[in-house]
JSON list of C-alpha atoms and ligand atoms in Angstrom, two decimals:
[
{"chain": "A", "resi": 390, "resn": "UNK", "atom": "CA", "xyz": [17.40, -11.26, 20.06]},
{"chain": "A", "resi": 391, "resn": "UNK", "atom": "CA", "xyz": [21.06, -10.36, 19.70]},
{"chain": "A", "resi": 392, "resn": "UNK", "atom": "CA", "xyz": [23.37, -12.74, 17.86]},
{"chain": "A", "resi": 393, "resn": "UNK", "atom": "CA", "xyz": [26.96, -11.89, 18.82]},
{"chain": "A", "resi": 394, "resn": "UNK", "atom": "CA", "xyz": [28.40, -13.47, 15.68]},
{"chain": "A", "resi": 395, "resn": "UNK", "atom": "CA", "xyz": [26.17, -11.34, 13.45]},
{"chain": "A", "resi": 396, "resn": "UNK", "atom": "CA", "xyz": [26.88, -8.19, 15.47]},
{"chain": "A", "resi": 397, "resn": "UNK", "atom": "CA", "xyz": [30.64, -8.69, 15.18]},
{"chain": "A", "resi": 398, "resn": "UNK", "atom": "CA", "xyz": [30.38, -9.38, 11.46]},
{"chain": "A", "resi": 399, "resn": "UNK", "atom": "CA", "xyz": [28.36, -6.21, 10.90]},
{"chain": "A", "resi": 400, "resn": "UNK", "atom": "CA", "xyz": [30.77, -4.00, 12.88]},
{"chain": "A", "resi": 401, "resn": "UNK", "atom": "CA", "xyz": [33.69, -5.47, 10.95]},
{"chain": "A", "resi": 402, "resn": "UNK", "atom": "CA", "xyz": [31.89, -4.96, 7.64]},
{"chain": "A", "resi": 403, "resn": "UNK", "atom": "CA", "xyz": [31.29, -1.28, 8.44]},
{"chain": "A", "resi": 404, "resn": "UNK", "atom": "CA", "xyz": [35.04, -0.89, 9.00]},
{"chain": "A", "resi": 405, "resn": "UNK", "atom": "CA", "xyz": [35.76, -2.61, 5.69]},
{"chain": "A", "resi": 406, "resn": "UNK", "atom": "CA", "xyz": [33.39, -0.26, 3.89]},
{"chain": "A", "resi": 407, "resn": "UNK", "atom": "CA", "xyz": [34.93, 2.81, 5.53]},
{"chain": "A", "resi": 408, "resn": "UNK", "atom": "CA", "xyz": [38.38, 1.67, 4.43]},
{"chain": "A", "resi": 409, "resn": "UNK", "atom": "CA", "xyz": [37.51, 0.73, 0.88]},
{"chain": "A", "resi": 410, "resn": "UNK", "atom": "CA", "xyz": [35.62, 3.98, 0.39]},
{"chain": "A", "resi": 411, "resn": "UNK", "atom": "CA", "xyz": [38.37, 6.15, 1.84]},
{"chain": "A", "resi": 412, "resn": "UNK", "atom": "CA", "xyz": [40.14, 6.50, -1.49]},
{"chain": "A", "resi": 413, "resn": "UNK", "atom": "CA", "xyz": [36.93, 7.68, -3.08]},
{"chain": "A", "resi": 414, "resn": "UNK", "atom": "CA", "xyz": [36.77, 11.00, -1.31]},
{"chain": "A", "resi": 415, "resn": "UNK", "atom": "CA", "xyz": [35.47, 13.56, -3.76]},
{"chain": "A", "resi": 416, "resn": "UNK", "atom": "CA", "xyz": [35.03, 17.30, -3.75]},
{"chain": "A", "resi": 417, "resn": "UNK", "atom": "CA", "xyz": [31.96, 19.36, -4.40]},
{"chain": "A", "resi": 418, "resn": "UNK", "atom": "CA", "xyz": [32.20, 23.00, -5.27]},
{"chain": "A", "resi": 419, "resn": "UNK", "atom": "CA", "xyz": [30.13, 25.02, -2.83]},
{"chain": "A", "resi": 420, "resn": "UNK", "atom": "CA", "xyz": [30.24, 28.83, -2.61]},
{"chain": "A", "resi": 421, "resn": "UNK", "atom": "CA", "xyz": [33.55, 28.84, -4.45]},
{"chain": "A", "resi": 422, "resn": "UNK", "atom": "CA", "xyz": [35.14, 26.38, -2.00]},
{"chain": "A", "resi": 423, "resn": "UNK", "atom": "CA", "xyz": [35.91, 22.75, -2.61]},
{"chain": "A", "resi": 424, "resn": "UNK", "atom": "CA", "xyz": [34.03, 20.81, 0.03]},
{"chain": "A", "resi": 425, "resn": "UNK", "atom": "CA", "xyz": [35.06, 17.21, 0.62]},
{"chain": "A", "resi": 426, "resn": "UNK", "atom": "CA", "xyz": [32.42, 14.56, 0.89]},
{"chain": "A", "resi": 427, "resn": "UNK", "atom": "CA", "xyz": [32.62, 10.85, 1.44]},
{"chain": "A", "resi": 428, "resn": "UNK", "atom": "CA", "xyz": [30.94, 8.59, -1.03]},
{"chain": "A", "resi": 429, "resn": "UNK", "atom": "CA", "xyz": [29.79, 6.12, 1.60]},
{"chain": "A", "resi": 430, "resn": "UNK", "atom": "CA", "xyz": [26.49, 4.30, 1.57]},
{"chain": "A", "resi": 431, "resn": "UNK", "atom": "CA", "xyz": [24.41, 5.11, 4.66]},
{"chain": "A", "resi": 432, "resn": "UNK", "atom": "CA", "xyz": [23.66, 1.82, 6.33]},
{"chain": "A", "resi": 433, "resn": "UNK", "atom": "CA", "xyz": [24.98, -1.76, 6.56]},
{"chain": "A", "resi": 434, "resn": "UNK", "atom": "CA", "xyz": [23.55, -4.99, 7.92]},
{"chain": "A", "resi": 435, "resn": "UNK", "atom": "CA", "xyz": [24.37, -8.69, 7.89]},
{"chain": "A", "resi": 436, "resn": "UNK", "atom": "CA", "xyz": [22.01, -11.64, 8.02]},
{"chain": "A", "resi": 437, "resn": "UNK", "atom": "CA", "xyz": [21.93, -15.40, 7.92]},
{"chain": "A", "resi": 438, "resn": "UNK", "atom": "CA", "xyz": [19.31, -17.91, 6.85]},
{"chain": "A", "resi": 439, "resn": "UNK", "atom": "CA", "xyz": [18.89, -21.63, 7.50]},
{"chain": "A", "resi": 440, "resn": "UNK", "atom": "CA", "xyz": [22.59, -22.27, 7.02]},
{"chain": "A", "resi": 441, "resn": "UNK", "atom": "CA", "xyz": [24.91, -20.36, 9.29]},
{"chain": "A", "resi": 442, "resn": "UNK", "atom": "CA", "xyz": [26.54, -18.52, 6.44]},
{"chain": "A", "resi": 443, "resn": "UNK", "atom": "CA", "xyz": [26.66, -14.74, 6.81]},
{"chain": "A", "resi": 444, "resn": "UNK", "atom": "CA", "xyz": [25.57, -12.34, 4.07]},
{"chain": "A", "resi": 445, "resn": "UNK", "atom": "CA", "xyz": [26.38, -8.64, 4.24]},
{"chain": "A", "resi": 446, "resn": "UNK", "atom": "CA", "xyz": [25.21, -5.68, 2.22]},
{"chain": "A", "resi": 447, "resn": "UNK", "atom": "CA", "xyz": [24.50, -1.98, 2.44]},
{"chain": "A", "resi": 448, "resn": "UNK", "atom": "CA", "xyz": [21.85, 0.47, 1.31]},
{"chain": "A", "resi": 449, "resn": "UNK", "atom": "CA", "xyz": [22.09, 1.39, -2.37]},
{"chain": "A", "resi": 450, "resn": "UNK", "atom": "CA", "xyz": [19.99, 2.57, -5.30]},
{"chain": "A", "resi": 451, "resn": "UNK", "atom": "CA", "xyz": [17.55, 0.08, -6.82]},
{"chain": "A", "resi": 452, "resn": "UNK", "atom": "CA", "xyz": [15.76, -0.45, -10.11]},
{"chain": "A", "resi": 453, "resn": "UNK", "atom": "CA", "xyz": [12.37, -2.00, -10.68]},
{"chain": "A", "resi": 454, "resn": "UNK", "atom": "CA", "xyz": [14.01, -5.36, -11.49]},
{"chain": "A", "resi": 455, "resn": "UNK", "atom": "CA", "xyz": [16.45, -5.45, -8.56]},
{"chain": "A", "resi": 456, "resn": "UNK", "atom": "CA", "xyz": [14.53, -8.20, -6.72]},
{"chain": "A", "resi": 457, "resn": "UNK", "atom": "CA", "xyz": [13.38, -10.24, -9.71]},
{"chain": "A", "resi": 458, "resn": "UNK", "atom": "CA", "xyz": [15.50, -13.24, -8.64]},
{"chain": "A", "resi": 459, "resn": "UNK", "atom": "CA", "xyz": [13.69, -13.50, -5.29]},
{"chain": "A", "resi": 460, "resn": "UNK", "atom": "CA", "xyz": [9.96, -13.28, -6.10]},
{"chain": "A", "resi": 461, "resn": "UNK", "atom": "CA", "xyz": [8.79, -13.98, -2.52]},
{"chain": "A", "resi": 462, "resn": "UNK", "atom": "CA", "xyz": [10.82, -11.06, -1.20]},
{"chain": "A", "resi": 463, "resn": "UNK", "atom": "CA", "xyz": [9.81, -8.84, -4.08]},
{"chain": "A", "resi": 464, "resn": "UNK", "atom": "CA", "xyz": [6.10, -9.45, -3.52]},
{"chain": "A", "resi": 465, "resn": "UNK", "atom": "CA", "xyz": [6.46, -8.58, 0.17]},
{"chain": "A", "resi": 466, "resn": "UNK", "atom": "CA", "xyz": [8.26, -5.34, -0.70]},
{"chain": "A", "resi": 467, "resn": "UNK", "atom": "CA", "xyz": [5.63, -4.42, -3.30]},
{"chain": "A", "resi": 468, "resn": "UNK", "atom": "CA", "xyz": [2.93, -4.43, -0.61]},
{"chain": "A", "resi": 469, "resn": "UNK", "atom": "CA", "xyz": [4.35, -1.11, 0.58]},
{"chain": "A", "resi": 470, "resn": "UNK", "atom": "CA", "xyz": [4.59, 0.86, -2.67]},
{"chain": "A", "resi": 471, "resn": "UNK", "atom": "CA", "xyz": [1.71, 3.04, -3.94]},
{"chain": "A", "resi": 472, "resn": "UNK", "atom": "CA", "xyz": [-0.97, 1.25, -6.04]},
{"chain": "A", "resi": 473, "resn": "UNK", "atom": "CA", "xyz": [0.58, 0.24, -9.36]},
{"chain": "A", "resi": 474, "resn": "UNK", "atom": "CA", "xyz": [3.99, 1.21, -8.05]},
{"chain": "A", "resi": 475, "resn": "UNK", "atom": "CA", "xyz": [7.37, -0.44, -8.34]},
{"chain": "A", "resi": 476, "resn": "UNK", "atom": "CA", "xyz": [10.52, -1.23, -6.39]},
{"chain": "A", "resi": 477, "resn": "UNK", "atom": "CA", "xyz": [12.27, 2.06, -5.65]},
{"chain": "A", "resi": 478, "resn": "UNK", "atom": "CA", "xyz": [9.10, 4.09, -5.10]},
{"chain": "A", "resi": 479, "resn": "UNK", "atom": "CA", "xyz": [8.65, 6.00, -1.84]},
{"chain": "A", "resi": 480, "resn": "UNK", "atom": "CA", "xyz": [6.67, 3.79, 0.53]},
{"chain": "A", "resi": 481, "resn": "UNK", "atom": "CA", "xyz": [3.06, 4.40, 1.43]},
{"chain": "A", "resi": 482, "resn": "UNK", "atom": "CA", "xyz": [3.84, 3.54, 5.07]},
{"chain": "A", "resi": 483, "resn": "UNK", "atom": "CA", "xyz": [3.38, 6.63, 7.25]},
{"chain": "A", "resi": 484, "resn": "UNK", "atom": "CA", "xyz": [6.32, 8.49, 8.82]},
{"chain": "A", "resi": 485, "resn": "UNK", "atom": "CA", "xyz": [8.92, 6.63, 6.77]},
{"chain": "A", "resi": 486, "resn": "UNK", "atom": "CA", "xyz": [9.73, 8.30, 3.46]},
{"chain": "A", "resi": 487, "resn": "UNK", "atom": "CA", "xyz": [12.19, 5.60, 2.36]},
{"chain": "A", "resi": 488, "resn": "UNK", "atom": "CA", "xyz": [12.34, 4.09, -1.09]},
{"chain": "A", "resi": 489, "resn": "UNK", "atom": "CA", "xyz": [11.07, 0.51, -1.07]},
{"chain": "A", "resi": 490, "resn": "UNK", "atom": "CA", "xyz": [13.96, -1.95, -1.54]},
{"chain": "A", "resi": 491, "resn": "UNK", "atom": "CA", "xyz": [16.75, 0.57, -1.02]},
{"chain": "A", "resi": 492, "resn": "UNK", "atom": "CA", "xyz": [17.63, -0.43, 2.56]},
{"chain": "A", "resi": 493, "resn": "UNK", "atom": "CA", "xyz": [20.53, -2.67, 3.57]},
{"chain": "A", "resi": 494, "resn": "UNK", "atom": "CA", "xyz": [18.14, -5.31, 4.97]},
{"chain": "A", "resi": 495, "resn": "UNK", "atom": "CA", "xyz": [16.39, -6.40, 1.74]},
{"chain": "A", "resi": 496, "resn": "UNK", "atom": "CA", "xyz": [19.72, -6.35, -0.09]},
{"chain": "A", "resi": 497, "resn": "UNK", "atom": "CA", "xyz": [21.33, -8.72, 2.43]},
{"chain": "A", "resi": 498, "resn": "UNK", "atom": "CA", "xyz": [18.15, -10.85, 2.45]},
{"chain": "A", "resi": 499, "resn": "UNK", "atom": "CA", "xyz": [18.30, -11.09, -1.33]},
{"chain": "A", "resi": 500, "resn": "UNK", "atom": "CA", "xyz": [21.88, -12.39, -1.27]},
{"chain": "A", "resi": 501, "resn": "UNK", "atom": "CA", "xyz": [20.93, -15.02, 1.30]},
{"chain": "A", "resi": 502, "resn": "UNK", "atom": "CA", "xyz": [17.74, -16.15, -0.45]},
{"chain": "A", "resi": 503, "resn": "UNK", "atom": "CA", "xyz": [19.48, -16.47, -3.82]},
{"chain": "A", "resi": 504, "resn": "UNK", "atom": "CA", "xyz": [22.33, -18.49, -2.32]},
{"chain": "A", "resi": 505, "resn": "UNK", "atom": "CA", "xyz": [20.01, -20.75, -0.28]},
{"chain": "A", "resi": 506, "resn": "UNK", "atom": "CA", "xyz": [16.60, -21.04, -1.94]},
{"chain": "A", "resi": 507, "resn": "UNK", "atom": "CA", "xyz": [15.22, -22.99, 1.05]},
{"chain": "A", "resi": 508, "resn": "UNK", "atom": "CA", "xyz": [15.52, -19.91, 3.24]},
{"chain": "A", "resi": 509, "resn": "UNK", "atom": "CA", "xyz": [12.29, -17.90, 3.51]},
{"chain": "A", "resi": 510, "resn": "UNK", "atom": "CA", "xyz": [11.70, -14.44, 4.91]},
{"chain": "A", "resi": 511, "resn": "UNK", "atom": "CA", "xyz": [10.75, -16.07, 8.23]},
{"chain": "A", "resi": 512, "resn": "UNK", "atom": "CA", "xyz": [14.13, -17.80, 8.56]},
{"chain": "A", "resi": 513, "resn": "UNK", "atom": "CA", "xyz": [16.27, -14.67, 8.26]},
{"chain": "A", "resi": 514, "resn": "UNK", "atom": "CA", "xyz": [18.17, -13.44, 11.29]},
{"chain": "A", "resi": 515, "resn": "UNK", "atom": "CA", "xyz": [19.63, -9.95, 11.09]},
{"chain": "A", "resi": 516, "resn": "UNK", "atom": "CA", "xyz": [22.27, -8.05, 12.99]},
{"chain": "A", "resi": 517, "resn": "UNK", "atom": "CA", "xyz": [21.42, -4.57, 14.17]},
{"chain": "A", "resi": 518, "resn": "UNK", "atom": "CA", "xyz": [21.79, -2.24, 11.18]},
{"chain": "A", "resi": 519, "resn": "UNK", "atom": "CA", "xyz": [24.61, 0.29, 11.52]},
{"chain": "A", "resi": 520, "resn": "UNK", "atom": "CA", "xyz": [25.43, 3.71, 10.21]},
{"chain": "A", "resi": 521, "resn": "UNK", "atom": "CA", "xyz": [28.57, 2.93, 8.20]},
{"chain": "A", "resi": 522, "resn": "UNK", "atom": "CA", "xyz": [30.25, 6.27, 8.88]},
{"chain": "A", "resi": 523, "resn": "UNK", "atom": "CA", "xyz": [29.77, 6.29, 12.65]},
{"chain": "A", "resi": 524, "resn": "UNK", "atom": "CA", "xyz": [29.26, 2.58, 13.37]},
{"chain": "A", "resi": 525, "resn": "UNK", "atom": "CA", "xyz": [26.23, 3.53, 15.47]},
{"chain": "A", "resi": 526, "resn": "UNK", "atom": "CA", "xyz": [23.17, 1.24, 15.52]},
{"chain": "A", "resi": 527, "resn": "UNK", "atom": "CA", "xyz": [20.24, 2.43, 13.42]},
{"chain": "A", "resi": 528, "resn": "UNK", "atom": "CA", "xyz": [16.58, 1.69, 13.98]},
{"chain": "A", "resi": 529, "resn": "UNK", "atom": "CA", "xyz": [14.96, -0.32, 11.20]},
{"chain": "A", "resi": 530, "resn": "UNK", "atom": "CA", "xyz": [12.57, 1.68, 9.03]},
{"chain": "A", "resi": 531, "resn": "UNK", "atom": "CA", "xyz": [8.83, 0.99, 8.81]},
{"chain": "A", "resi": 532, "resn": "UNK", "atom": "CA", "xyz": [9.26, -0.97, 5.57]},
{"chain": "A", "resi": 533, "resn": "UNK", "atom": "CA", "xyz": [11.85, -3.34, 7.05]},
{"chain": "A", "resi": 534, "resn": "UNK", "atom": "CA", "xyz": [9.74, -3.91, 10.18]},
{"chain": "A", "resi": 535, "resn": "UNK", "atom": "CA", "xyz": [6.71, -4.68, 7.98]},
{"chain": "A", "resi": 536, "resn": "UNK", "atom": "CA", "xyz": [8.55, -6.95, 5.51]},
{"chain": "A", "resi": 537, "resn": "UNK", "atom": "CA", "xyz": [10.75, -8.98, 7.86]},
{"chain": "A", "resi": 538, "resn": "UNK", "atom": "CA", "xyz": [8.94, -10.76, 10.71]},
{"chain": "A", "resi": 539, "resn": "UNK", "atom": "CA", "xyz": [12.20, -11.25, 12.62]},
{"chain": "A", "resi": 540, "resn": "UNK", "atom": "CA", "xyz": [12.97, -7.51, 12.71]},
{"chain": "A", "resi": 541, "resn": "UNK", "atom": "CA", "xyz": [11.35, -5.70, 15.62]},
{"chain": "B", "resi": 965, "resn": "ZN", "atom": "ZN1", "xyz": [14.51, -0.23, 5.91]}
]
């Protein structure tokens, strides 16, 4: 189900990220030439929980304790790491290859569930995730589909 308010908020957020990251263009030396690259995160999403407040975040590196403040979300994520694994490990789900917890979706969910502890994983509504650089919609990965019942 598409929620126009969430979709608009996500598109706007991608623009904000592109603008704020513009000044952080950096150069990598490659074959003697300075090649510019943009230090943009890959993907952004927004969500809301039981209250209609919107939470936005993007994909970013994680540590094993990144989700300690939201144990119910953390335990869901940990179902998809290798046995004895931790947040940040490559998932065991086939044809995915993503690090568990690194996506924009669990980061936005975390913000929401910390701010409103009554919101559970089942209450979360997400926008379509977008590639920040292009603004194009991105398909959710296997981890996000498995963890969040409202993501198809
Ligand atoms: Zn994902």
